[in-house]
Tab-separated table of C-alpha atoms in Angstrom:
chain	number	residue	atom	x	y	z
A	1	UNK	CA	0.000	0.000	0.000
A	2	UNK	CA	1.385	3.293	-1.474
A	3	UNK	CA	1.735	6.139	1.998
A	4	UNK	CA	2.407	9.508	1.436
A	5	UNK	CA	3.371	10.736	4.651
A	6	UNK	CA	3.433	15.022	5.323
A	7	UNK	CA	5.216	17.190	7.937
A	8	UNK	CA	4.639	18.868	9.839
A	9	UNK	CA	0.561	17.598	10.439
A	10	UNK	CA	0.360	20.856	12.378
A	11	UNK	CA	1.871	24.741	11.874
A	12	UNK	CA	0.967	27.702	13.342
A	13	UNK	CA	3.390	30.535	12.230
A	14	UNK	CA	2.791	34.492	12.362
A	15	UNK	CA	2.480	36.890	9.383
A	16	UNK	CA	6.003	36.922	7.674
A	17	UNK	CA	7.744	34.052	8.641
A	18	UNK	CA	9.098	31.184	6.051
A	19	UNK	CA	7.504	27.996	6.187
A	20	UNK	CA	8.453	24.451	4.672
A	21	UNK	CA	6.064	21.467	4.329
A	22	UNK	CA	7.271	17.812	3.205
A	23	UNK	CA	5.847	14.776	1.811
A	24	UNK	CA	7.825	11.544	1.647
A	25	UNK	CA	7.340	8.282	0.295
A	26	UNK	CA	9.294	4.963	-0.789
A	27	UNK	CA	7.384	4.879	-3.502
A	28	UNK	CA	8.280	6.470	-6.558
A	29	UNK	CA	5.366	8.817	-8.625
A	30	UNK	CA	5.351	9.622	-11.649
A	31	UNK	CA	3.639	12.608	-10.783
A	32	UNK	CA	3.041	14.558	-7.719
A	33	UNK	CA	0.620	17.177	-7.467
A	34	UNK	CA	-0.075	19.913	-4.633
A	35	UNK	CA	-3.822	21.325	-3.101
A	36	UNK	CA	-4.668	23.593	-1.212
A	37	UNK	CA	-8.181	23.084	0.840
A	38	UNK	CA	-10.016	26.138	2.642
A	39	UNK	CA	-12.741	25.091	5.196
A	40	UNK	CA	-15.910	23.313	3.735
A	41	UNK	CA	-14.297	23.320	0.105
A	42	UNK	CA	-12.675	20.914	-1.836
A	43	UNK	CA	-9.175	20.928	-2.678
A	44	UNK	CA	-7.898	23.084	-5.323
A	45	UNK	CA	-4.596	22.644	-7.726
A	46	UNK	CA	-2.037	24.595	-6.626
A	47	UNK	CA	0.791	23.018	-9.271
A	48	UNK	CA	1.817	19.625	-10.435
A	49	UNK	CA	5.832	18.393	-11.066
A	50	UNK	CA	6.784	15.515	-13.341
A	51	UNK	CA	10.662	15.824	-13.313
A	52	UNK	CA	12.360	14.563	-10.839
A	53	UNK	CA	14.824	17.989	-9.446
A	54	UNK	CA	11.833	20.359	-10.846
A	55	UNK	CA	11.539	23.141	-8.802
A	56	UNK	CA	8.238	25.349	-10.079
A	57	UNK	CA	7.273	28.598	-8.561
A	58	UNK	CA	3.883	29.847	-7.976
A	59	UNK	CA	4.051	34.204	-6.364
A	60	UNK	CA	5.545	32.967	-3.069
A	61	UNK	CA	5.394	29.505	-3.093
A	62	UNK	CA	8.393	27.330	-4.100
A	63	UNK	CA	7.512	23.835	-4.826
A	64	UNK	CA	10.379	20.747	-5.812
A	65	UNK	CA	10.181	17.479	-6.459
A	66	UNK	CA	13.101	15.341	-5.112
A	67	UNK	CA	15.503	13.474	-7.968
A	68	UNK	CA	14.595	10.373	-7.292
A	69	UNK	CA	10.708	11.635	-7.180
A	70	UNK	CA	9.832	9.695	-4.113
A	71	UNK	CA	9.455	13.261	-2.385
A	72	UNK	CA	8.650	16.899	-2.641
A	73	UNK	CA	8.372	19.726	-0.510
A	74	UNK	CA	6.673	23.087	-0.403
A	75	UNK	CA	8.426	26.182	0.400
A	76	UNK	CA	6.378	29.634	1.705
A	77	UNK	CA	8.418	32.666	1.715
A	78	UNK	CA	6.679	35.335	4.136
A	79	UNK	CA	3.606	33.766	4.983
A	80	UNK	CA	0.146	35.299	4.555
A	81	UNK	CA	-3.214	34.914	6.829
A	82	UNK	CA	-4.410	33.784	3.360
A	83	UNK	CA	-2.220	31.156	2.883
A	84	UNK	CA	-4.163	29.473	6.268
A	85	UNK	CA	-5.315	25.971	5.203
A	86	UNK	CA	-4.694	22.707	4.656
A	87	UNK	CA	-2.206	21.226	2.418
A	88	UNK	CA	-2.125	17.985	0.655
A	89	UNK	CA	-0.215	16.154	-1.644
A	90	UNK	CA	-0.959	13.482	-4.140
A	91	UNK	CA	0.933	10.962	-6.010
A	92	UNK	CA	0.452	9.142	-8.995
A	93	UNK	CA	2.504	5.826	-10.039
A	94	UNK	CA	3.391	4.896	-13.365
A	95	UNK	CA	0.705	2.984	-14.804
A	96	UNK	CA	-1.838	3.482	-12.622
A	97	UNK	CA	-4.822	5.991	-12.955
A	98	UNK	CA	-5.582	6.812	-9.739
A	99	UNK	CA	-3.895	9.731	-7.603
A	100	UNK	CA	-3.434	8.916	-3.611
A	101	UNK	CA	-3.202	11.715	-1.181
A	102	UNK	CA	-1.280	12.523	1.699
A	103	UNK	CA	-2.171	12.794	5.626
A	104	UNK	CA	-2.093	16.587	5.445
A	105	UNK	CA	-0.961	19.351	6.699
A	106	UNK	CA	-2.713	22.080	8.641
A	107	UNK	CA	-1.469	25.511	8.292
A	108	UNK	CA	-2.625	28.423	10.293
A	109	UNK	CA	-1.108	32.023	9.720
A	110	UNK	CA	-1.728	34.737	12.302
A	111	UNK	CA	-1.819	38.342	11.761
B	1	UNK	CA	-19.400	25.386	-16.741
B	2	UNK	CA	-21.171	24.748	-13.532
B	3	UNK	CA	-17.997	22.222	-12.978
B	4	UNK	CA	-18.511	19.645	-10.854
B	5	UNK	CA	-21.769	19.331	-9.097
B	6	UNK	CA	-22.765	16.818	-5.960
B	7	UNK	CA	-25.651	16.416	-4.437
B	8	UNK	CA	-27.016	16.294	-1.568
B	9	UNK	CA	-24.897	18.794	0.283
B	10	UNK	CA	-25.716	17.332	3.740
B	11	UNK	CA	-27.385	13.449	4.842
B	12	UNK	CA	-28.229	12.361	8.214
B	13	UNK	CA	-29.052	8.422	7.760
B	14	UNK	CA	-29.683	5.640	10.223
B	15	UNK	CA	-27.315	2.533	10.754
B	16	UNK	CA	-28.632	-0.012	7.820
B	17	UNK	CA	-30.249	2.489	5.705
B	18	UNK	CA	-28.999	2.717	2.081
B	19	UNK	CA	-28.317	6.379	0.175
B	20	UNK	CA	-26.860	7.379	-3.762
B	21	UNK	CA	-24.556	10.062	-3.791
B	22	UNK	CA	-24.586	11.830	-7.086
B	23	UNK	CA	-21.890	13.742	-8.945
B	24	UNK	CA	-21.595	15.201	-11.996
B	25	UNK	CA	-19.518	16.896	-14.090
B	26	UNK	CA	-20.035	19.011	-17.179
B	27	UNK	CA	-16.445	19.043	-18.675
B	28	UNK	CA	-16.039	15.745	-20.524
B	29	UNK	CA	-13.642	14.820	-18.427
B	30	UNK	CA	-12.571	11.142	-19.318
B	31	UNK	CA	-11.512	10.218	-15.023
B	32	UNK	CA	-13.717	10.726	-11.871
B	33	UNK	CA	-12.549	9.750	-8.518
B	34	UNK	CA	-14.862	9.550	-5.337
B	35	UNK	CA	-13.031	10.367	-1.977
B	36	UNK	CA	-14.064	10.635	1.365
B	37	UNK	CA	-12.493	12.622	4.071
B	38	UNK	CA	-12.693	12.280	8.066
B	39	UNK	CA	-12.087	15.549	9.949
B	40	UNK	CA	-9.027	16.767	10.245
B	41	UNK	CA	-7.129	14.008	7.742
B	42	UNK	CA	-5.996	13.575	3.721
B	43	UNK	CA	-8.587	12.088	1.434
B	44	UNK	CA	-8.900	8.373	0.413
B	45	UNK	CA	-9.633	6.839	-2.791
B	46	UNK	CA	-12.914	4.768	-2.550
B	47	UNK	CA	-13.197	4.181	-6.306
B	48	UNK	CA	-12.233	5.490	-9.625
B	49	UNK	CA	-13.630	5.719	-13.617
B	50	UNK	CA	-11.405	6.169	-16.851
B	51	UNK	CA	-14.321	6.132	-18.742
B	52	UNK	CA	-18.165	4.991	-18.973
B	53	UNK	CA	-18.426	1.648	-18.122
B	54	UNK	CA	-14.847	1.379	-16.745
B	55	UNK	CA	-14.749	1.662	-12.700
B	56	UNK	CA	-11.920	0.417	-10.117
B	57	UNK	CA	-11.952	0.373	-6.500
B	58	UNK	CA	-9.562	2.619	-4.415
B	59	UNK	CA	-7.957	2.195	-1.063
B	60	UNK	CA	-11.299	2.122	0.917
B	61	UNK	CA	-14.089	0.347	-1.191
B	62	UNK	CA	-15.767	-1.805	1.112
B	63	UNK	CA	-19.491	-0.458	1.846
B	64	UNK	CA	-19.607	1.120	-0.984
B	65	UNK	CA	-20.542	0.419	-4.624
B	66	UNK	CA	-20.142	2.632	-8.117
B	67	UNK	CA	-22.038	2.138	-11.705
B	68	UNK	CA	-20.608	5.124	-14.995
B	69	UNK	CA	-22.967	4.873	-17.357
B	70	UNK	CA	-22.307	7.843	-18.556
B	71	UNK	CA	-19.253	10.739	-19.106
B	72	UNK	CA	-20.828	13.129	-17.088
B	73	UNK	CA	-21.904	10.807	-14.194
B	74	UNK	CA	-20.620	8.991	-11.564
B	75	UNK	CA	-22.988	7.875	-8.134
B	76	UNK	CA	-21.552	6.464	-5.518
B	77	UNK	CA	-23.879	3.923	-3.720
B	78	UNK	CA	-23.727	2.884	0.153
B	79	UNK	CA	-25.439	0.056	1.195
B	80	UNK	CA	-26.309	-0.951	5.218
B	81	UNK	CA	-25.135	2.444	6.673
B	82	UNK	CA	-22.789	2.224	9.503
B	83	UNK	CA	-21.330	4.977	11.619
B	84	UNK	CA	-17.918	4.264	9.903
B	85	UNK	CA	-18.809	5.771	7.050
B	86	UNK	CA	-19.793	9.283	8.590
B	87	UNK	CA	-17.401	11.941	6.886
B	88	UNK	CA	-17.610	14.350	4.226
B	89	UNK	CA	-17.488	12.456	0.791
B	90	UNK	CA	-16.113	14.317	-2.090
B	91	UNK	CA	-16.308	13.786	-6.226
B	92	UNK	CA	-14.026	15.107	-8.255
B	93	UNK	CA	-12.703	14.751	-12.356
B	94	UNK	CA	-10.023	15.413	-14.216
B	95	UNK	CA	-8.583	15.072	-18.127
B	96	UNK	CA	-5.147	13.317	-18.456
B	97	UNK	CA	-2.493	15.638	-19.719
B	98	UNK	CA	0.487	14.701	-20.689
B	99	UNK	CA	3.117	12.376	-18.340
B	100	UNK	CA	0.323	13.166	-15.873
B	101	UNK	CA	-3.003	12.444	-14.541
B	102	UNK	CA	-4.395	16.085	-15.099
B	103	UNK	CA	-5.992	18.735	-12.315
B	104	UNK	CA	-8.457	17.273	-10.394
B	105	UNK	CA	-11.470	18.882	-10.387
B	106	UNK	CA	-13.738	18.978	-7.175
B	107	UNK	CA	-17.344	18.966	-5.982
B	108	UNK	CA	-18.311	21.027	-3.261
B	109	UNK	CA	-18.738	17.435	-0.744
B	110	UNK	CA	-21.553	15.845	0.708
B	111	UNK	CA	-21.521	15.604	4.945
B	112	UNK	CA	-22.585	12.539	5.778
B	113	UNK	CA	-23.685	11.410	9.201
B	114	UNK	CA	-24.560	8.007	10.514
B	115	UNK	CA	-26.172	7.638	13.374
Protein backbone atom coordinates (compact mmCIF):
# COMPACT_ATOMS: atom_id res chain seq x y z
CA UNK A 1 0.00 0.00 0.00
CA UNK A 2 1.38 3.29 -1.47
CA UNK A 3 1.73 6.14 2.00
CA UNK A 4 2.41 9.51 1.44
CA UNK A 5 3.37 10.74 4.65
CA UNK A 6 3.43 15.02 5.32
CA UNK A 7 5.22 17.19 7.94
CA UNK A 8 4.64 18.87 9.84
CA UNK A 9 0.56 17.60 10.44
CA UNK A 10 0.36 20.86 12.38
CA UNK A 11 1.87 24.74 11.87
CA UNK A 12 0.97 27.70 13.34
CA UNK A 13 3.39 30.54 12.23
CA UNK A 14 2.79 34.49 12.36
CA UNK A 15 2.48 36.89 9.38
CA UNK A 16 6.00 36.92 7.67
CA UNK A 17 7.74 34.05 8.64
CA UNK A 18 9.10 31.18 6.05
CA UNK A 19 7.50 28.00 6.19
CA UNK A 20 8.45 24.45 4.67
CA UNK A 21 6.06 21.47 4.33
CA UNK A 22 7.27 17.81 3.21
CA UNK A 23 5.85 14.78 1.81
CA UNK A 24 7.83 11.54 1.65
CA UNK A 25 7.34 8.28 0.30
CA UNK A 26 9.29 4.96 -0.79
CA UNK A 27 7.38 4.88 -3.50
CA UNK A 28 8.28 6.47 -6.56
CA UNK A 29 5.37 8.82 -8.63
CA UNK A 30 5.35 9.62 -11.65
CA UNK A 31 3.64 12.61 -10.78
CA UNK A 32 3.04 14.56 -7.72
CA UNK A 33 0.62 17.18 -7.47
CA UNK A 34 -0.07 19.91 -4.63
CA UNK A 35 -3.82 21.32 -3.10
CA UNK A 36 -4.67 23.59 -1.21
CA UNK A 37 -8.18 23.08 0.84
CA UNK A 38 -10.02 26.14 2.64
CA UNK A 39 -12.74 25.09 5.20
CA UNK A 40 -15.91 23.31 3.74
CA UNK A 41 -14.30 23.32 0.10
CA UNK A 42 -12.67 20.91 -1.84
CA UNK A 43 -9.18 20.93 -2.68
CA UNK A 44 -7.90 23.08 -5.32
CA UNK A 45 -4.60 22.64 -7.73
CA UNK A 46 -2.04 24.60 -6.63
CA UNK A 47 0.79 23.02 -9.27
CA UNK A 48 1.82 19.63 -10.44
CA UNK A 49 5.83 18.39 -11.07
CA UNK A 50 6.78 15.51 -13.34
CA UNK A 51 10.66 15.82 -13.31
CA UNK A 52 12.36 14.56 -10.84
CA UNK A 53 14.82 17.99 -9.45
CA UNK A 54 11.83 20.36 -10.85
CA UNK A 55 11.54 23.14 -8.80
CA UNK A 56 8.24 25.35 -10.08
CA UNK A 57 7.27 28.60 -8.56
CA UNK A 58 3.88 29.85 -7.98
CA UNK A 59 4.05 34.20 -6.36
CA UNK A 60 5.55 32.97 -3.07
CA UNK A 61 5.39 29.51 -3.09
CA UNK A 62 8.39 27.33 -4.10
CA UNK A 63 7.51 23.84 -4.83
CA UNK A 64 10.38 20.75 -5.81
CA UNK A 65 10.18 17.48 -6.46
CA UNK A 66 13.10 15.34 -5.11
CA UNK A 67 15.50 13.47 -7.97
CA UNK A 68 14.59 10.37 -7.29
CA UNK A 69 10.71 11.64 -7.18
CA UNK A 70 9.83 9.70 -4.11
CA UNK A 71 9.46 13.26 -2.39
CA UNK A 72 8.65 16.90 -2.64
CA UNK A 73 8.37 19.73 -0.51
CA UNK A 74 6.67 23.09 -0.40
CA UNK A 75 8.43 26.18 0.40
CA UNK A 76 6.38 29.63 1.70
CA UNK A 77 8.42 32.67 1.72
CA UNK A 78 6.68 35.33 4.14
CA UNK A 79 3.61 33.77 4.98
CA UNK A 80 0.15 35.30 4.56
CA UNK A 81 -3.21 34.91 6.83
CA UNK A 82 -4.41 33.78 3.36
CA UNK A 83 -2.22 31.16 2.88
CA UNK A 84 -4.16 29.47 6.27
CA UNK A 85 -5.31 25.97 5.20
CA UNK A 86 -4.69 22.71 4.66
CA UNK A 87 -2.21 21.23 2.42
CA UNK A 88 -2.12 17.99 0.65
CA UNK A 89 -0.21 16.15 -1.64
CA UNK A 90 -0.96 13.48 -4.14
CA UNK A 91 0.93 10.96 -6.01
CA UNK A 92 0.45 9.14 -9.00
CA UNK A 93 2.50 5.83 -10.04
CA UNK A 94 3.39 4.90 -13.37
CA UNK A 95 0.70 2.98 -14.80
CA UNK A 96 -1.84 3.48 -12.62
CA UNK A 97 -4.82 5.99 -12.96
CA UNK A 98 -5.58 6.81 -9.74
CA UNK A 99 -3.89 9.73 -7.60
CA UNK A 100 -3.43 8.92 -3.61
CA UNK A 101 -3.20 11.72 -1.18
CA UNK A 102 -1.28 12.52 1.70
CA UNK A 103 -2.17 12.79 5.63
CA UNK A 104 -2.09 16.59 5.44
CA UNK A 105 -0.96 19.35 6.70
CA UNK A 106 -2.71 22.08 8.64
CA UNK A 107 -1.47 25.51 8.29
CA UNK A 108 -2.63 28.42 10.29
CA UNK A 109 -1.11 32.02 9.72
CA UNK A 110 -1.73 34.74 12.30
CA UNK A 111 -1.82 38.34 11.76
CA UNK B 1 -19.40 25.39 -16.74
CA UNK B 2 -21.17 24.75 -13.53
CA UNK B 3 -18.00 22.22 -12.98
CA UNK B 4 -18.51 19.65 -10.85
CA UNK B 5 -21.77 19.33 -9.10
CA UNK B 6 -22.77 16.82 -5.96
CA UNK B 7 -25.65 16.42 -4.44
CA UNK B 8 -27.02 16.29 -1.57
CA UNK B 9 -24.90 18.79 0.28
CA UNK B 10 -25.72 17.33 3.74
CA UNK B 11 -27.38 13.45 4.84
CA UNK B 12 -28.23 12.36 8.21
CA UNK B 13 -29.05 8.42 7.76
CA UNK B 14 -29.68 5.64 10.22
CA UNK B 15 -27.32 2.53 10.75
CA UNK B 16 -28.63 -0.01 7.82
CA UNK B 17 -30.25 2.49 5.70
CA UNK B 18 -29.00 2.72 2.08
CA UNK B 19 -28.32 6.38 0.18
CA UNK B 20 -26.86 7.38 -3.76
CA UNK B 21 -24.56 10.06 -3.79
CA UNK B 22 -24.59 11.83 -7.09
CA UNK B 23 -21.89 13.74 -8.94
CA UNK B 24 -21.60 15.20 -12.00
CA UNK B 25 -19.52 16.90 -14.09
CA UNK B 26 -20.04 19.01 -17.18
CA UNK B 27 -16.45 19.04 -18.68
CA UNK B 28 -16.04 15.74 -20.52
CA UNK B 29 -13.64 14.82 -18.43
CA UNK B 30 -12.57 11.14 -19.32
CA UNK B 31 -11.51 10.22 -15.02
CA UNK B 32 -13.72 10.73 -11.87
CA UNK B 33 -12.55 9.75 -8.52
CA UNK B 34 -14.86 9.55 -5.34
CA UNK B 35 -13.03 10.37 -1.98
CA UNK B 36 -14.06 10.63 1.36
CA UNK B 37 -12.49 12.62 4.07
CA UNK B 38 -12.69 12.28 8.07
CA UNK B 39 -12.09 15.55 9.95
CA UNK B 40 -9.03 16.77 10.25
CA UNK B 41 -7.13 14.01 7.74
CA UNK B 42 -6.00 13.58 3.72
CA UNK B 43 -8.59 12.09 1.43
CA UNK B 44 -8.90 8.37 0.41
CA UNK B 45 -9.63 6.84 -2.79
CA UNK B 46 -12.91 4.77 -2.55
CA UNK B 47 -13.20 4.18 -6.31
CA UNK B 48 -12.23 5.49 -9.63
CA UNK B 49 -13.63 5.72 -13.62
CA UNK B 50 -11.40 6.17 -16.85
CA UNK B 51 -14.32 6.13 -18.74
CA UNK B 52 -18.17 4.99 -18.97
CA UNK B 53 -18.43 1.65 -18.12
CA UNK B 54 -14.85 1.38 -16.75
CA UNK B 55 -14.75 1.66 -12.70
CA UNK B 56 -11.92 0.42 -10.12
CA UNK B 57 -11.95 0.37 -6.50
CA UNK B 58 -9.56 2.62 -4.42
CA UNK B 59 -7.96 2.20 -1.06
CA UNK B 60 -11.30 2.12 0.92
CA UNK B 61 -14.09 0.35 -1.19
CA UNK B 62 -15.77 -1.81 1.11
CA UNK B 63 -19.49 -0.46 1.85
CA UNK B 64 -19.61 1.12 -0.98
CA UNK B 65 -20.54 0.42 -4.62
CA UNK B 66 -20.14 2.63 -8.12
CA UNK B 67 -22.04 2.14 -11.71
CA UNK B 68 -20.61 5.12 -15.00
CA UNK B 69 -22.97 4.87 -17.36
CA UNK B 70 -22.31 7.84 -18.56
CA UNK B 71 -19.25 10.74 -19.11
CA UNK B 72 -20.83 13.13 -17.09
CA UNK B 73 -21.90 10.81 -14.19
CA UNK B 74 -20.62 8.99 -11.56
CA UNK B 75 -22.99 7.87 -8.13
CA UNK B 76 -21.55 6.46 -5.52
CA UNK B 77 -23.88 3.92 -3.72
CA UNK B 78 -23.73 2.88 0.15
CA UNK B 79 -25.44 0.06 1.19
CA UNK B 80 -26.31 -0.95 5.22
CA UNK B 81 -25.13 2.44 6.67
CA UNK B 82 -22.79 2.22 9.50
CA UNK B 83 -21.33 4.98 11.62
CA UNK B 84 -17.92 4.26 9.90
CA UNK B 85 -18.81 5.77 7.05
CA UNK B 86 -19.79 9.28 8.59
CA UNK B 87 -17.40 11.94 6.89
CA UNK B 88 -17.61 14.35 4.23
CA UNK B 89 -17.49 12.46 0.79
CA UNK B 90 -16.11 14.32 -2.09
CA UNK B 91 -16.31 13.79 -6.23
CA UNK B 92 -14.03 15.11 -8.25
CA UNK B 93 -12.70 14.75 -12.36
CA UNK B 94 -10.02 15.41 -14.22
CA UNK B 95 -8.58 15.07 -18.13
CA UNK B 96 -5.15 13.32 -18.46
CA UNK B 97 -2.49 15.64 -19.72
CA UNK B 98 0.49 14.70 -20.69
CA UNK B 99 3.12 12.38 -18.34
CA UNK B 100 0.32 13.17 -15.87
CA UNK B 101 -3.00 12.44 -14.54
CA UNK B 102 -4.40 16.08 -15.10
CA UNK B 103 -5.99 18.74 -12.32
CA UNK B 104 -8.46 17.27 -10.39
CA UNK B 105 -11.47 18.88 -10.39
CA UNK B 106 -13.74 18.98 -7.17
CA UNK B 107 -17.34 18.97 -5.98
CA UNK B 108 -18.31 21.03 -3.26
CA UNK B 109 -18.74 17.43 -0.74
CA UNK B 110 -21.55 15.84 0.71
CA UNK B 111 -21.52 15.60 4.94
CA UNK B 112 -22.58 12.54 5.78
CA UNK B 113 -23.69 11.41 9.20
CA UNK B 114 -24.56 8.01 10.51
CA UNK B 115 -26.17 7.64 13.37
Amino acid sequence: TQLLEQSPQFLSIQEGENLTVYCNSSSVFSSLQWYRQEPGEGPVLLVTVVTGGEVKKLKRLTFQFGDARKDSSLHITAAQPGDTGLYLCAGATSGTYKYIFGTGTRLKVLA
Amino acid sequence: NAGVTQTPKFRILKIGQSMTLQCAQDMNHNYMYWYRQDPGMGLKLIYYSVGAGITDKGEVPNGYNVSRSTTEDFPLRLELAAPSQTSVYFCASSYPGAGDLGEQYFGPGTRLTVT
